[in-house]
PDB file of C-alpha atoms in Angstrom:
ATOM      1  CA  UNK A1310     -24.320 -44.581 -39.142  1.00 54.00           C
ATOM      2  CA  UNK A1311     -21.390 -42.238 -38.213  1.00 60.00           C
ATOM      3  CA  UNK A1312     -21.273 -40.110 -35.069  1.00 66.00           C
ATOM      4  CA  UNK A1313     -20.098 -36.829 -34.827  1.00 75.00           C
ATOM      5  CA  UNK A1314     -17.391 -36.129 -32.130  1.00 74.00           C
ATOM      6  CA  UNK A1315     -18.589 -32.581 -32.046  1.00 73.00           C
ATOM      7  CA  UNK A1316     -22.107 -33.820 -31.188  1.00 76.00           C
ATOM      8  CA  UNK A1317     -21.042 -35.546 -28.069  1.00 77.00           C
ATOM      9  CA  UNK A1318     -18.472 -33.369 -27.071  1.00 75.00           C
ATOM     10  CA  UNK A1319     -18.227 -29.511 -26.121  1.00 70.00           C
ATOM     11  CA  UNK A1320     -15.321 -27.297 -24.922  1.00 63.00           C
ATOM     12  CA  UNK A1321     -15.789 -24.118 -22.881  1.00 63.00           C
ATOM     13  CA  UNK A1322     -13.407 -22.195 -25.137  1.00 60.00           C
ATOM     14  CA  UNK A1323     -13.246 -19.309 -22.272  1.00 57.00           C
ATOM     15  CA  UNK A1324     -11.459 -21.888 -20.373  1.00 57.00           C
ATOM     16  CA  UNK A1325      -9.572 -24.137 -22.859  1.00 57.00           C
ATOM     17  CA  UNK A1326      -7.522 -20.665 -24.038  1.00 69.00           C
ATOM     18  CA  UNK A1327      -4.096 -20.756 -22.446  1.00 83.00           C
ATOM     19  CA  UNK A1328      -2.794 -17.868 -20.248  1.00 87.00           C
ATOM     20  CA  UNK A1329       0.092 -15.754 -21.263  1.00 84.00           C
ATOM     21  CA  UNK A1330       1.472 -13.819 -18.410  1.00 85.00           C
ATOM     22  CA  UNK A1331       2.416 -10.775 -20.429  1.00 85.00           C
ATOM     23  CA  UNK A1332      -0.875 -10.769 -22.532  1.00 88.00           C
ATOM     24  CA  UNK A1333      -3.294 -11.585 -19.904  1.00 89.00           C
ATOM     25  CA  UNK A1334      -2.082  -9.125 -17.308  1.00 90.00           C
ATOM     26  CA  UNK A1335      -4.899  -7.238 -16.022  1.00 89.00           C
ATOM     27  CA  UNK A1336      -7.580  -9.031 -17.921  1.00 91.00           C
ATOM     28  CA  UNK A1337     -10.296  -9.598 -15.419  1.00 93.00           C
ATOM     29  CA  UNK A1338     -12.664 -11.665 -17.019  1.00 93.00           C
ATOM     30  CA  UNK A1339      -9.776 -14.189 -17.035  1.00 92.00           C
ATOM     31  CA  UNK A1340      -9.461 -13.849 -13.120  1.00 94.00           C
ATOM     32  CA  UNK A1341     -13.130 -14.086 -12.784  1.00 94.00           C
ATOM     33  CA  UNK A1342     -13.172 -17.522 -14.630  1.00 93.00           C
ATOM     34  CA  UNK A1343     -10.181 -19.055 -12.507  1.00 93.00           C
ATOM     35  CA  UNK A1344     -11.084 -21.795 -10.059  1.00 93.00           C
ATOM     36  CA  UNK A1345      -9.732 -22.184  -6.309  1.00 94.00           C
ATOM     37  CA  UNK A1346      -8.988 -25.830  -6.377  1.00 93.00           C
ATOM     38  CA  UNK A1347      -7.566 -28.110  -3.900  1.00 93.00           C
ATOM     39  CA  UNK A1348      -4.167 -27.920  -5.363  1.00 93.00           C
ATOM     40  CA  UNK A1349      -4.650 -24.133  -5.589  1.00 93.00           C
ATOM     41  CA  UNK A1350      -5.655 -23.774  -1.874  1.00 94.00           C
ATOM     42  CA  UNK A1351      -2.383 -26.071  -1.163  1.00 94.00           C
ATOM     43  CA  UNK A1352       0.049 -23.882  -2.913  1.00 92.00           C
ATOM     44  CA  UNK A1353      -1.496 -20.716  -1.585  1.00 94.00           C
ATOM     45  CA  UNK A1354      -1.250 -22.190   1.999  1.00 93.00           C
ATOM     46  CA  UNK A1355       2.336 -22.836   1.764  1.00 91.00           C
ATOM     47  CA  UNK A1356       2.930 -19.576   0.367  1.00 90.00           C
ATOM     48  CA  UNK A1357       0.986 -18.121   3.214  1.00 91.00           C
ATOM     49  CA  UNK A1358       3.300 -20.468   5.722  1.00 90.00           C
ATOM     50  CA  UNK A1359       6.254 -18.812   3.737  1.00 89.00           C
ATOM     51  CA  UNK A1360       4.895 -15.075   4.349  1.00 89.00           C
ATOM     52  CA  UNK A1361       4.359 -15.754   8.179  1.00 89.00           C
ATOM     53  CA  UNK A1362       7.829 -16.747   8.714  1.00 86.00           C
ATOM     54  CA  UNK A1363       8.567 -20.040   7.509  1.00 82.00           C
ATOM     55  CA  UNK A1364      12.300 -20.272   5.825  1.00 80.00           C
ATOM     56  CA  UNK A1365      11.647 -21.030   2.264  1.00 75.00           C
ATOM     57  CA  UNK A1366      14.455 -19.737   0.009  1.00 71.00           C
ATOM     58  CA  UNK A1367      13.336 -21.198  -3.319  1.00 77.00           C
ATOM     59  CA  UNK A1368       9.866 -21.917  -4.983  1.00 79.00           C
ATOM     60  CA  UNK A1369       9.394 -24.261  -7.896  1.00 85.00           C
ATOM     61  CA  UNK A1370       6.008 -24.737  -9.643  1.00 86.00           C
ATOM     62  CA  UNK A1371       6.144 -27.490 -12.214  1.00 89.00           C
ATOM     63  CA  UNK A1372       3.705 -29.867 -14.089  1.00 88.00           C
ATOM     64  CA  UNK A1373       2.990 -30.766 -17.525  1.00 89.00           C
ATOM     65  CA  UNK A1374       2.029 -28.628 -20.188  1.00 87.00           C
ATOM     66  CA  UNK A1375      -1.922 -27.642 -19.846  1.00 84.00           C
ATOM     67  CA  UNK A1376      -2.343 -28.102 -16.559  1.00 87.00           C
ATOM     68  CA  UNK A1377      -2.953 -24.555 -15.578  1.00 90.00           C
ATOM     69  CA  UNK A1378       0.308 -23.142 -14.184  1.00 91.00           C
ATOM     70  CA  UNK A1379       0.277 -19.952 -15.825  1.00 92.00           C
ATOM     71  CA  UNK A1380      -3.381 -19.531 -15.039  1.00 93.00           C
ATOM     72  CA  UNK A1381      -2.076 -20.021 -11.381  1.00 94.00           C
ATOM     73  CA  UNK A1382       0.657 -17.721 -11.532  1.00 94.00           C
ATOM     74  CA  UNK A1383      -1.528 -15.201 -13.554  1.00 95.00           C
ATOM     75  CA  UNK A1384      -3.784 -15.355 -10.475  1.00 96.00           C
ATOM     76  CA  UNK A1385      -1.352 -15.292  -7.808  1.00 95.00           C
ATOM     77  CA  UNK A1386       0.205 -12.058  -9.233  1.00 95.00           C
ATOM     78  CA  UNK A1387      -3.075 -10.247  -9.359  1.00 95.00           C
ATOM     79  CA  UNK A1388      -4.045 -11.561  -5.899  1.00 96.00           C
ATOM     80  CA  UNK A1389      -0.552 -10.192  -4.330  1.00 95.00           C
ATOM     81  CA  UNK A1390       0.323  -7.602  -6.807  1.00 94.00           C
ATOM     82  CA  UNK A1391      -2.515  -6.464  -9.056  1.00 93.00           C
ATOM     83  CA  UNK A1392      -4.367  -3.096  -9.065  1.00 93.00           C
ATOM     84  CA  UNK A1393      -6.966  -2.770  -6.516  1.00 94.00           C
ATOM     85  CA  UNK A1394      -9.860  -4.168  -8.476  1.00 94.00           C
ATOM     86  CA  UNK A1395      -7.721  -7.090  -9.570  1.00 95.00           C
ATOM     87  CA  UNK A1396      -6.650  -7.687  -5.781  1.00 95.00           C
ATOM     88  CA  UNK A1397     -10.503  -7.593  -4.913  1.00 95.00           C
ATOM     89  CA  UNK A1398     -11.648  -9.880  -7.544  1.00 96.00           C
ATOM     90  CA  UNK A1399      -9.155 -12.554  -6.678  1.00 96.00           C
ATOM     91  CA  UNK A1400      -9.708 -12.161  -2.861  1.00 96.00           C
ATOM     92  CA  UNK A1401     -13.518 -12.610  -3.863  1.00 95.00           C
ATOM     93  CA  UNK A1402     -12.573 -15.960  -5.577  1.00 95.00           C
ATOM     94  CA  UNK A1403     -10.466 -16.868  -2.632  1.00 95.00           C
ATOM     95  CA  UNK A1404     -13.165 -16.374  -0.073  1.00 95.00           C
ATOM     96  CA  UNK A1405     -15.730 -18.560  -2.171  1.00 94.00           C
ATOM     97  CA  UNK A1406     -13.384 -21.287  -2.766  1.00 93.00           C
ATOM     98  CA  UNK A1407     -11.313 -21.184   0.716  1.00 93.00           C
ATOM     99  CA  UNK A1408     -12.627 -18.890   3.920  1.00 93.00           C
ATOM    100  CA  UNK A1409     -10.044 -19.992   6.232  1.00 93.00           C
ATOM    101  CA  UNK A1410      -7.029 -19.311   3.571  1.00 93.00           C
ATOM    102  CA  UNK A1411      -8.420 -16.144   2.336  1.00 94.00           C
ATOM    103  CA  UNK A1412      -8.762 -14.839   5.836  1.00 93.00           C
ATOM    104  CA  UNK A1413      -5.225 -16.105   6.598  1.00 93.00           C
ATOM    105  CA  UNK A1414      -3.970 -14.095   3.484  1.00 94.00           C
ATOM    106  CA  UNK A1415      -5.654 -11.093   4.087  1.00 93.00           C
ATOM    107  CA  UNK A1416      -2.778  -8.906   6.005  1.00 92.00           C
ATOM    108  CA  UNK A1417      -0.692  -9.385   2.870  1.00 92.00           C
ATOM    109  CA  UNK A1418      -3.221  -8.393   0.092  1.00 92.00           C
ATOM    110  CA  UNK A1419      -3.446  -4.557   0.841  1.00 88.00           C
ATOM    111  CA  UNK A1420      -7.084  -4.521  -0.001  1.00 90.00           C
ATOM    112  CA  UNK A1421      -8.189  -1.171   0.966  1.00 88.00           C
ATOM    113  CA  UNK A1422      -5.015   0.267  -0.263  1.00 89.00           C
ATOM    114  CA  UNK A1423      -4.786   1.847  -3.747  1.00 89.00           C
ATOM    115  CA  UNK A1424      -0.861   0.138  -3.827  1.00 91.00           C
ATOM    116  CA  UNK A1425       0.099  -3.430  -3.560  1.00 90.00           C
ATOM    117  CA  UNK A1426       2.234  -4.651  -0.695  1.00 90.00           C
ATOM    118  CA  UNK A1427       4.008  -6.503  -3.645  1.00 91.00           C
ATOM    119  CA  UNK A1428       6.147  -5.492  -6.707  1.00 89.00           C
ATOM    120  CA  UNK A1429       5.151  -7.582  -9.685  1.00 88.00           C
ATOM    121  CA  UNK A1430       7.530  -9.087 -12.208  1.00 84.00           C
ATOM    122  CA  UNK A1431       5.812 -10.976 -15.206  1.00 83.00           C
ATOM    123  CA  UNK A1432       8.328 -12.148 -17.625  1.00 80.00           C
ATOM    124  CA  UNK A1433       8.325 -15.007 -20.216  1.00 80.00           C
ATOM    125  CA  UNK A1434      11.578 -16.610 -20.675  1.00 77.00           C
ATOM    126  CA  UNK A1435      13.167 -16.403 -24.140  1.00 82.00           C
ATOM    127  CA  UNK A1436      16.654 -17.650 -25.336  1.00 89.00           C
ATOM    128  CA  UNK A1437      18.455 -14.754 -24.039  1.00 89.00           C
ATOM    129  CA  UNK A1438      19.914 -13.774 -20.687  1.00 88.00           C
ATOM    130  CA  UNK A1439      17.942 -13.333 -17.498  1.00 84.00           C
ATOM    131  CA  UNK A1440      19.201  -9.581 -17.329  1.00 86.00           C
ATOM    132  CA  UNK A1441      17.648  -9.186 -20.817  1.00 86.00           C
ATOM    133  CA  UNK A1442      14.552 -10.905 -19.849  1.00 82.00           C
ATOM    134  CA  UNK A1443      13.876  -8.708 -16.732  1.00 80.00           C
ATOM    135  CA  UNK A1444      14.807  -5.303 -18.256  1.00 82.00           C
ATOM    136  CA  UNK A1445      12.108  -6.127 -20.879  1.00 76.00           C
TER     137      UNK A1445
END
């Protein structure tokens, strides 16, 4: 008797799809599916500390393939730099996942404004000079 793996295991294809920072910018369905994990909360807490005046000169987000770095960056850019709808969606996700952190970050989110407080720069690296990437 043979068992088919598909009978035992199923994938949520909406969550299994990888995020592309350029292609998926502004996709509110992706933002609605994002999950606030303890690691997401920790990174956002560190970012909040930086915004509140802690002296951090550089950031690095590293990890193995498929661990959600692009999904997190997409969420982060939408939370701080997206259109008003995106910022509100992300803030609501954060409220549900970590109320204290959401309250702490509120002053930086411009939730009641049409314009965000931060400038968004989404760029995928390619084998080209950085200036070319930023210009694209």
